[in-house]
Amino acid sequence: MTIIIGVVFGVLLIVLYRLFVTPRRVDAWVSEHFEASAYNLPPREQLDPGRPGPPPSAELSRERRAVAEAAWNGDWNAAARYVREAGEDWDERWTRLELLQHVALEDDAWLDTWRAAEPGDCDAATLCASVTVHRAWAIRGSGYAHEVMTSDMNRFRAMLPEAIELARQAALMDPANPGPWVVMVTAARGAQYGRAQFKPLWEGLVARAPHHYEGHWQALQYWCAKWFGSDRRMMRFARQAVRNAPVGSPLAGIYLHALDELTDRPGAVALPITPLTRSLLKRIAASFDSVAPDDERLPVLRHLLAHYMLRTMMYAPALEQFRAIGPWCGAQPWRSHENPVTAFEAARGVAAKLSGASPAPAPQAHVTEG
């Protein structure tokens, strides 16, 4: 018994040391001695808090700008072609619809013309339904229900059945297209759909696109504790996404959004620092290696992955994520700090110091004899 008590006490001392002594020492080292370039990281002066990752290519930016300008000038055909050219790459098709959604939220006259010209077009009808959902959410805002004015909440709830009906009609126009089902899954929580009502919407979506990223993100919101689920249901859903993520997809990153919801909200619970959590984070990191480097969802996810690896004391893997991130720090969790650059730099420094990585030796000054 004495031996067991001694072992337990020793483990407790190690934990307390890591929790209270080590952080203070590391913080002092980071502020006084950390040189990012010595760890193959961009130096602080290159850090950019304006973006989570590199901007899209010039070609992609030109294409998007041309589609937006054509639509605002009344050419809905360019928008229709832009969506259809994605074919059955449903994630890409949804990304293109999201761009058109932003265009329509500024001016939707072209969308009305498109719907009038092609009343049976699924993409046009889906876009109309999605715009309606986003206009409803703009009225409601992002606050908790008790923070929203009654008049705004009533307008919000009145618009969502219309959006869901528009999406149902769109689904009949192209039964294979998951887009309308993404809209319905998105609107379901605001429309106060119970689990029995939500289930067929989710099943309809995954029957058409079992790994749809946006669809999973919206379903995660439904299953979180502040809507119609619980922490347990949400985390179970997120773990399933990791297990089901196909090669080349960032779908495993849904788990990171679940951790964010779990730990960074009023009354949040502690991050589960368990072998399972660490195993899942390692699996997510490995899955990201197969995602196209120019996937615009990837940088945001890498920031969260680095953050949660740090919080679970996975310092060496976190350092690798910071190296993959590069100089960009305009993402959560750093963006929630008063100075994102300072927060990002401190996190990189902790990862470097505690990873066990050896810094590169400082270059030697060469003295020339005169």
CSV table of C-alpha atoms in Angstrom, one decimal:
chain,number,residue,atom,x,y,z
A,1,MET,CA,0.0,0.0,0.0
A,2,THR,CA,2.8,2.4,0.9
A,3,ILE,CA,4.4,1.8,-2.5
A,4,ILE,CA,1.1,2.5,-4.3
A,5,ILE,CA,0.6,5.7,-2.4
A,6,GLY,CA,4.2,6.7,-3.2
A,7,VAL,CA,3.7,6.1,-6.9
A,8,VAL,CA,0.4,8.0,-6.9
A,9,PHE,CA,2.0,10.9,-5.1
A,10,GLY,CA,4.9,11.0,-7.5
A,11,VAL,CA,2.6,11.1,-10.5
A,12,LEU,CA,0.6,13.9,-8.9
A,13,LEU,CA,3.8,15.9,-8.3
A,14,ILE,CA,4.7,15.5,-12.0
A,15,VAL,CA,1.3,16.6,-13.1
A,16,LEU,CA,1.4,19.6,-10.8
A,17,TYR,CA,4.8,20.5,-12.0
A,18,ARG,CA,3.7,20.4,-15.7
A,19,LEU,CA,0.6,22.4,-14.9
A,20,PHE,CA,2.1,25.2,-12.8
A,21,VAL,CA,5.9,25.3,-12.9
A,22,THR,CA,6.7,24.3,-16.5
A,23,PRO,CA,4.3,26.9,-18.2
A,24,ARG,CA,5.9,29.8,-16.3
A,25,ARG,CA,9.4,28.7,-17.2
A,26,VAL,CA,8.4,28.1,-20.9
A,27,ASP,CA,6.7,31.5,-21.1
A,28,ALA,CA,9.8,33.2,-19.9
A,29,TRP,CA,12.0,31.3,-22.4
A,30,VAL,CA,9.6,32.1,-25.3
A,31,SER,CA,9.6,35.9,-24.5
A,32,GLU,CA,13.4,36.1,-24.0
A,33,HIS,CA,15.0,33.4,-26.2
A,34,PHE,CA,12.6,32.0,-28.8
A,35,GLU,CA,13.9,32.5,-32.4
A,36,ALA,CA,11.4,31.0,-34.8
A,37,SER,CA,13.8,30.6,-37.7
A,38,ALA,CA,16.0,28.3,-35.5
A,39,TYR,CA,13.1,25.8,-35.6
A,40,ASN,CA,12.4,26.1,-39.3
A,41,LEU,CA,9.5,28.5,-38.7
A,42,PRO,CA,8.9,31.9,-40.4
A,43,PRO,CA,10.3,34.8,-38.2
A,44,ARG,CA,7.8,36.9,-36.3
A,45,GLU,CA,8.2,39.9,-38.6
A,46,GLN,CA,6.7,37.8,-41.4
A,47,LEU,CA,3.6,36.8,-39.5
A,48,ASP,CA,0.4,37.9,-41.2
A,49,PRO,CA,-2.8,38.1,-39.1
A,50,GLY,CA,-4.9,39.1,-42.1
A,51,ARG,CA,-5.5,35.5,-43.4
A,52,PRO,CA,-5.6,31.9,-42.1
A,53,GLY,CA,-3.6,30.7,-45.0
A,54,PRO,CA,-2.2,31.8,-48.4
A,55,PRO,CA,-4.6,33.6,-50.8
A,56,PRO,CA,-6.1,31.7,-53.7
A,57,SER,CA,-4.2,31.6,-56.9
A,58,ALA,CA,-4.4,34.6,-59.3
A,59,GLU,CA,-6.2,32.4,-61.8
A,60,LEU,CA,-8.8,31.3,-59.3
A,61,SER,CA,-9.3,34.8,-58.0
A,62,ARG,CA,-9.8,36.0,-61.6
A,63,GLU,CA,-12.3,33.3,-62.3
A,64,ARG,CA,-14.4,34.1,-59.2
A,65,ARG,CA,-14.3,37.8,-59.8
A,66,ALA,CA,-15.4,37.3,-63.4
A,67,VAL,CA,-18.4,35.1,-62.3
A,68,ALA,CA,-19.4,37.7,-59.7
A,69,GLU,CA,-19.2,40.6,-62.0
A,70,ALA,CA,-21.1,38.8,-64.8
A,71,ALA,CA,-23.9,38.0,-62.4
A,72,TRP,CA,-24.1,41.6,-61.1
A,73,ASN,CA,-24.2,42.7,-64.7
A,74,GLY,CA,-27.2,40.4,-65.3
A,75,ASP,CA,-25.5,37.4,-66.9
A,76,TRP,CA,-26.9,34.5,-64.9
A,77,ASN,CA,-25.6,32.0,-67.6
A,78,ALA,CA,-22.0,32.5,-66.3
A,79,ALA,CA,-23.1,31.6,-62.8
A,80,ALA,CA,-25.0,28.5,-64.0
A,81,ARG,CA,-22.1,27.3,-66.0
A,82,TYR,CA,-19.7,27.9,-63.1
A,83,VAL,CA,-21.7,25.6,-60.8
A,84,ARG,CA,-22.4,22.9,-63.4
A,85,GLU,CA,-18.7,22.6,-64.4
A,86,ALA,CA,-18.1,21.2,-60.9
A,87,GLY,CA,-20.0,18.1,-62.0
A,88,GLU,CA,-20.5,15.6,-59.2
A,89,ASP,CA,-17.7,16.8,-57.0
A,90,TRP,CA,-20.3,17.8,-54.5
A,91,ASP,CA,-18.0,19.6,-52.1
A,92,GLU,CA,-16.7,21.8,-54.9
A,93,ARG,CA,-20.2,22.3,-56.3
A,94,TRP,CA,-21.3,23.6,-52.8
A,95,THR,CA,-18.2,25.8,-52.6
A,96,ARG,CA,-19.2,27.4,-55.9
A,97,LEU,CA,-22.8,27.8,-54.7
A,98,GLU,CA,-21.5,29.6,-51.6
A,99,LEU,CA,-19.6,32.1,-53.7
A,100,LEU,CA,-22.8,32.8,-55.7
A,101,GLN,CA,-24.7,33.1,-52.4
A,102,HIS,CA,-22.4,35.9,-51.3
A,103,VAL,CA,-23.0,37.5,-54.7
A,104,ALA,CA,-26.8,37.2,-54.4
A,105,LEU,CA,-26.8,38.6,-50.8
A,106,GLU,CA,-25.5,41.8,-52.3
A,107,ASP,CA,-27.8,41.9,-55.3
A,108,ASP,CA,-30.0,39.0,-56.4
A,109,ALA,CA,-31.8,40.4,-59.4
A,110,TRP,CA,-29.7,38.0,-61.6
A,111,LEU,CA,-30.9,35.1,-59.5
A,112,ASP,CA,-34.5,36.0,-60.0
A,113,THR,CA,-33.9,36.2,-63.8
A,114,TRP,CA,-32.2,32.8,-63.7
A,115,ARG,CA,-35.1,31.2,-61.8
A,116,ALA,CA,-37.6,32.7,-64.2
A,117,ALA,CA,-35.6,31.5,-67.3
A,118,GLU,CA,-35.0,28.0,-65.8
A,119,PRO,CA,-37.7,27.2,-63.2
A,120,GLY,CA,-36.7,23.6,-63.1
A,121,ASP,CA,-33.0,24.2,-62.4
A,122,CYS,CA,-31.9,22.6,-59.1
A,123,ASP,CA,-28.9,24.8,-58.6
A,124,ALA,CA,-30.9,28.0,-59.0
A,125,ALA,CA,-33.6,26.7,-56.7
A,126,THR,CA,-31.0,25.5,-54.1
A,127,LEU,CA,-29.2,28.9,-54.2
A,128,CYS,CA,-32.5,30.7,-53.7
A,129,ALA,CA,-33.3,28.5,-50.6
A,130,SER,CA,-29.8,29.0,-49.2
A,131,VAL,CA,-29.9,32.8,-49.6
A,132,THR,CA,-33.3,32.7,-47.7
A,133,VAL,CA,-31.7,30.8,-44.9
A,134,HIS,CA,-28.7,33.2,-44.6
A,135,ARG,CA,-31.0,36.2,-44.7
A,136,ALA,CA,-33.0,34.7,-41.9
A,137,TRP,CA,-29.8,34.0,-39.8
A,138,ALA,CA,-28.7,37.6,-40.5
A,139,ILE,CA,-31.9,38.9,-38.9
A,140,ARG,CA,-31.5,36.6,-35.9
A,141,GLY,CA,-27.8,37.1,-35.4
A,142,SER,CA,-25.3,34.8,-33.7
A,143,GLY,CA,-26.3,35.3,-30.1
A,144,TYR,CA,-28.1,32.9,-27.8
A,145,ALA,CA,-31.9,32.8,-28.0
A,146,HIS,CA,-32.4,35.0,-24.9
A,147,GLU,CA,-30.2,37.7,-26.4
A,148,VAL,CA,-32.3,38.0,-29.6
A,149,MET,CA,-35.2,40.5,-29.8
A,150,THR,CA,-38.6,38.8,-30.0
A,151,SER,CA,-39.5,40.6,-33.2
A,152,ASP,CA,-36.3,39.4,-34.9
A,153,MET,CA,-36.8,35.9,-33.6
A,154,ASN,CA,-40.3,35.8,-35.0
A,155,ARG,CA,-39.1,37.0,-38.4
A,156,PHE,CA,-36.3,34.4,-38.4
A,157,ARG,CA,-38.6,31.5,-37.6
A,158,ALA,CA,-41.1,32.7,-40.2
A,159,MET,CA,-38.5,32.6,-43.0
A,160,LEU,CA,-37.1,29.1,-42.4
A,161,PRO,CA,-40.2,27.1,-43.4
A,162,GLU,CA,-40.1,29.0,-46.7
A,163,ALA,CA,-36.5,28.1,-47.2
A,164,ILE,CA,-37.0,24.4,-46.4
A,165,GLU,CA,-39.9,24.3,-48.8
A,166,LEU,CA,-37.8,25.8,-51.5
A,167,ALA,CA,-35.1,23.2,-50.8
A,168,ARG,CA,-37.6,20.4,-51.0
A,169,GLN,CA,-38.8,21.6,-54.4
A,170,ALA,CA,-35.1,21.8,-55.5
A,171,ALA,CA,-34.5,18.2,-54.4
A,172,LEU,CA,-37.3,17.0,-56.7
A,173,MET,CA,-35.6,18.8,-59.7
A,174,ASP,CA,-32.4,16.7,-59.4
A,175,PRO,CA,-32.8,13.7,-57.0
A,176,ALA,CA,-29.1,12.9,-57.0
A,177,ASN,CA,-28.0,16.4,-56.0
A,178,PRO,CA,-27.2,16.8,-52.2
A,179,GLY,CA,-27.2,20.6,-52.3
A,180,PRO,CA,-30.9,21.0,-51.3
A,181,TRP,CA,-30.4,18.5,-48.5
A,182,VAL,CA,-27.5,20.6,-47.1
A,183,VAL,CA,-29.9,23.6,-47.0
A,184,MET,CA,-32.5,21.6,-45.2
A,185,VAL,CA,-30.0,20.3,-42.6
A,186,THR,CA,-28.8,23.9,-42.1
A,187,ALA,CA,-32.3,25.3,-41.6
A,188,ALA,CA,-33.5,22.4,-39.4
A,189,ARG,CA,-32.1,23.6,-36.1
A,190,GLY,CA,-33.4,27.2,-36.5
A,191,ALA,CA,-36.8,25.7,-37.6
A,192,GLN,CA,-36.9,23.8,-34.3
A,193,TYR,CA,-36.9,20.4,-35.9
A,194,GLY,CA,-36.9,17.6,-33.4
A,195,ARG,CA,-34.7,14.5,-33.9
A,196,ALA,CA,-37.4,12.5,-35.6
A,197,GLN,CA,-37.8,15.4,-38.2
A,198,PHE,CA,-34.0,15.9,-38.6
A,199,LYS,CA,-33.2,12.2,-39.1
A,200,PRO,CA,-34.7,11.8,-42.7
A,201,LEU,CA,-33.0,15.1,-43.7
A,202,TRP,CA,-29.6,13.8,-42.6
A,203,GLU,CA,-30.2,10.4,-44.2
A,204,GLY,CA,-31.2,12.1,-47.4
A,205,LEU,CA,-28.0,14.1,-47.5
A,206,VAL,CA,-25.6,11.2,-46.7
A,207,ALA,CA,-27.3,8.9,-49.2
A,208,ARG,CA,-26.3,11.4,-51.9
A,209,ALA,CA,-23.0,12.6,-50.5
A,210,PRO,CA,-21.8,10.5,-47.5
A,211,HIS,CA,-18.7,12.7,-46.9
A,212,HIS,CA,-20.1,16.2,-47.6
A,213,TYR,CA,-18.0,18.6,-45.5
A,214,GLU,CA,-20.5,21.4,-45.1
A,215,GLY,CA,-23.3,19.0,-44.5
A,216,HIS,CA,-21.3,17.4,-41.7
A,217,TRP,CA,-20.5,20.8,-40.2
A,218,GLN,CA,-24.1,21.9,-40.2
A,219,ALA,CA,-25.2,18.6,-38.6
A,220,LEU,CA,-22.5,19.0,-35.9
A,221,GLN,CA,-24.2,22.3,-35.0
A,222,TYR,CA,-27.6,20.5,-34.7
A,223,TRP,CA,-26.1,17.9,-32.4
A,224,CYS,CA,-24.3,20.3,-30.1
A,225,ALA,CA,-25.7,20.9,-26.6
A,226,LYS,CA,-26.9,24.4,-27.3
A,227,TRP,CA,-29.3,23.1,-30.0
A,228,PHE,CA,-30.8,19.6,-30.0
A,229,GLY,CA,-28.0,17.4,-28.9
A,230,SER,CA,-25.5,17.0,-26.1
A,231,ASP,CA,-21.7,17.0,-25.7
A,232,ARG,CA,-21.8,13.2,-25.8
A,233,ARG,CA,-23.9,13.1,-29.1
A,234,MET,CA,-21.8,15.8,-30.7
A,235,MET,CA,-18.5,14.1,-29.9
A,236,ARG,CA,-19.8,10.7,-31.0
A,237,PHE,CA,-20.8,12.3,-34.3
A,238,ALA,CA,-17.4,14.0,-34.7
A,239,ARG,CA,-15.5,10.8,-34.0
A,240,GLN,CA,-17.5,9.0,-36.6
A,241,ALA,CA,-16.5,11.7,-39.1
A,242,VAL,CA,-12.8,11.0,-38.4
A,243,ARG,CA,-13.3,7.3,-38.9
A,244,ASN,CA,-15.3,7.8,-42.1
A,245,ALA,CA,-13.1,10.5,-43.7
A,246,PRO,CA,-11.9,9.3,-47.2
A,247,VAL,CA,-8.4,9.9,-48.5
A,248,GLY,CA,-8.1,13.5,-49.8
A,249,SER,CA,-11.0,14.9,-47.8
A,250,PRO,CA,-10.6,17.3,-44.8
A,251,LEU,CA,-13.7,15.7,-43.2
A,252,ALA,CA,-11.8,14.5,-40.2
A,253,GLY,CA,-11.4,18.1,-39.2
A,254,ILE,CA,-15.0,18.2,-38.1
A,255,TYR,CA,-13.7,16.7,-34.9
A,256,LEU,CA,-11.6,19.9,-34.3
A,257,HIS,CA,-14.8,22.0,-34.6
A,258,ALA,CA,-16.4,19.7,-32.0
A,259,LEU,CA,-13.5,20.3,-29.6
A,260,ASP,CA,-13.9,24.0,-30.2
A,261,GLU,CA,-17.6,23.8,-29.4
A,262,LEU,CA,-16.9,21.7,-26.4
A,263,THR,CA,-14.2,23.8,-24.8
A,264,ASP,CA,-14.6,27.4,-25.9
A,265,ARG,CA,-18.2,28.4,-24.9
A,266,PRO,CA,-19.8,29.7,-21.7
A,267,GLY,CA,-19.8,26.9,-19.2
A,268,ALA,CA,-17.4,24.8,-21.3
A,269,VAL,CA,-16.1,21.5,-20.1
A,270,ALA,CA,-12.4,20.7,-19.8
A,271,LEU,CA,-10.6,19.3,-22.9
A,272,PRO,CA,-10.5,15.5,-22.6
A,273,ILE,CA,-6.7,14.8,-22.4
A,274,THR,CA,-7.0,11.0,-23.0
A,275,PRO,CA,-5.2,8.4,-25.2
A,276,LEU,CA,-8.3,8.4,-27.4
A,277,THR,CA,-8.2,12.2,-28.0
A,278,ARG,CA,-4.5,12.1,-28.8
A,279,SER,CA,-5.0,9.1,-31.1
A,280,LEU,CA,-7.7,11.0,-33.0
A,281,LEU,CA,-5.6,14.1,-33.3
A,282,LYS,CA,-2.8,12.0,-34.8
A,283,ARG,CA,-5.2,10.4,-37.2
A,284,ILE,CA,-6.5,13.8,-38.3
A,285,ALA,CA,-3.0,15.1,-38.9
A,286,ALA,CA,-2.2,12.0,-41.0
A,287,SER,CA,-5.4,12.6,-43.0
A,288,PHE,CA,-4.5,16.2,-43.7
A,289,ASP,CA,-1.4,15.0,-45.5
A,290,SER,CA,-3.5,13.6,-48.3
A,291,VAL,CA,-5.6,16.8,-48.7
A,292,ALA,CA,-4.7,19.0,-51.6
A,293,PRO,CA,-2.4,21.8,-50.4
A,294,ASP,CA,-4.6,24.5,-52.0
A,295,ASP,CA,-7.8,23.3,-50.3
A,296,GLU,CA,-9.0,26.5,-48.6
A,297,ARG,CA,-10.5,24.7,-45.7
A,298,LEU,CA,-7.2,23.2,-44.7
A,299,PRO,CA,-5.4,26.2,-43.1
A,300,VAL,CA,-8.3,26.9,-40.7
A,301,LEU,CA,-8.2,23.3,-39.6
A,302,ARG,CA,-4.5,23.2,-39.2
A,303,HIS,CA,-4.6,26.2,-36.7
A,304,LEU,CA,-7.2,24.3,-34.6
A,305,LEU,CA,-5.2,21.1,-34.8
A,306,ALA,CA,-2.0,22.8,-33.6
A,307,HIS,CA,-3.9,24.5,-30.8
A,308,TYR,CA,-5.5,21.2,-29.5
A,309,MET,CA,-2.2,19.3,-29.9
A,310,LEU,CA,-0.7,21.9,-27.6
A,311,ARG,CA,-3.5,21.6,-25.1
A,312,THR,CA,-3.1,17.8,-25.1
A,313,MET,CA,0.7,18.1,-24.6
A,314,MET,CA,1.5,16.8,-28.1
A,315,TYR,CA,4.3,19.3,-28.6
A,316,ALA,CA,6.3,17.7,-31.4
A,317,PRO,CA,3.2,17.1,-33.6
A,318,ALA,CA,2.0,20.6,-32.9
A,319,LEU,CA,5.4,22.0,-34.1
A,320,GLU,CA,4.9,20.1,-37.3
A,321,GLN,CA,1.5,21.7,-37.8
A,322,PHE,CA,3.0,25.2,-37.2
A,323,ARG,CA,5.6,24.5,-39.8
A,324,ALA,CA,2.8,23.5,-42.3
A,325,ILE,CA,0.8,26.7,-41.4
A,326,GLY,CA,3.7,29.0,-42.2
A,327,PRO,CA,3.4,32.8,-41.5
A,328,TRP,CA,-0.4,33.0,-41.5
A,329,CYS,CA,-2.2,33.6,-38.1
A,330,GLY,CA,-5.5,35.1,-39.0
A,331,ALA,CA,-7.6,32.2,-37.7
A,332,GLN,CA,-9.0,30.9,-34.5
A,333,PRO,CA,-7.9,30.6,-31.7
A,334,TRP,CA,-5.4,33.4,-32.2
A,335,ARG,CA,-7.9,35.7,-33.7
A,336,SER,CA,-9.9,35.8,-30.5
A,337,HIS,CA,-6.9,37.4,-28.7
A,338,GLU,CA,-6.3,41.2,-28.6
A,339,ASN,CA,-3.1,40.6,-30.6
A,340,PRO,CA,-3.2,37.4,-32.8
A,341,VAL,CA,0.4,37.7,-33.7
A,342,THR,CA,1.5,37.6,-30.1
A,343,ALA,CA,-0.8,34.7,-29.2
A,344,PHE,CA,0.4,32.7,-32.3
A,345,GLU,CA,4.0,33.4,-31.6
A,346,ALA,CA,3.7,32.3,-28.0
A,347,ALA,CA,2.0,29.1,-29.0
A,348,ARG,CA,4.7,28.3,-31.6
A,349,GLY,CA,7.3,29.0,-28.9
A,350,VAL,CA,5.8,26.6,-26.5
A,351,ALA,CA,5.6,23.9,-29.2
A,352,ALA,CA,9.3,24.5,-30.1
A,353,LYS,CA,10.5,24.5,-26.5
A,354,LEU,CA,8.6,21.4,-25.3
A,355,SER,CA,8.9,19.4,-28.4
A,356,GLY,CA,12.5,18.4,-27.7
A,357,ALA,CA,13.5,19.8,-31.1
A,358,SER,CA,17.1,21.1,-31.3
A,359,PRO,CA,17.4,24.6,-32.6
A,360,ALA,CA,19.6,25.2,-35.6
A,361,PRO,CA,23.0,26.6,-34.6
A,362,ALA,CA,23.4,30.3,-35.1
A,363,PRO,CA,25.4,31.2,-38.2
A,364,GLN,CA,29.1,31.9,-37.3
A,365,ALA,CA,30.4,35.4,-38.1
A,366,HIS,CA,33.4,35.3,-40.4
A,367,VAL,CA,36.2,37.7,-39.7
A,368,THR,CA,38.2,38.8,-42.6
A,369,GLU,CA,41.9,39.5,-41.9
A,370,GLY,CA,43.0,42.8,-43.3
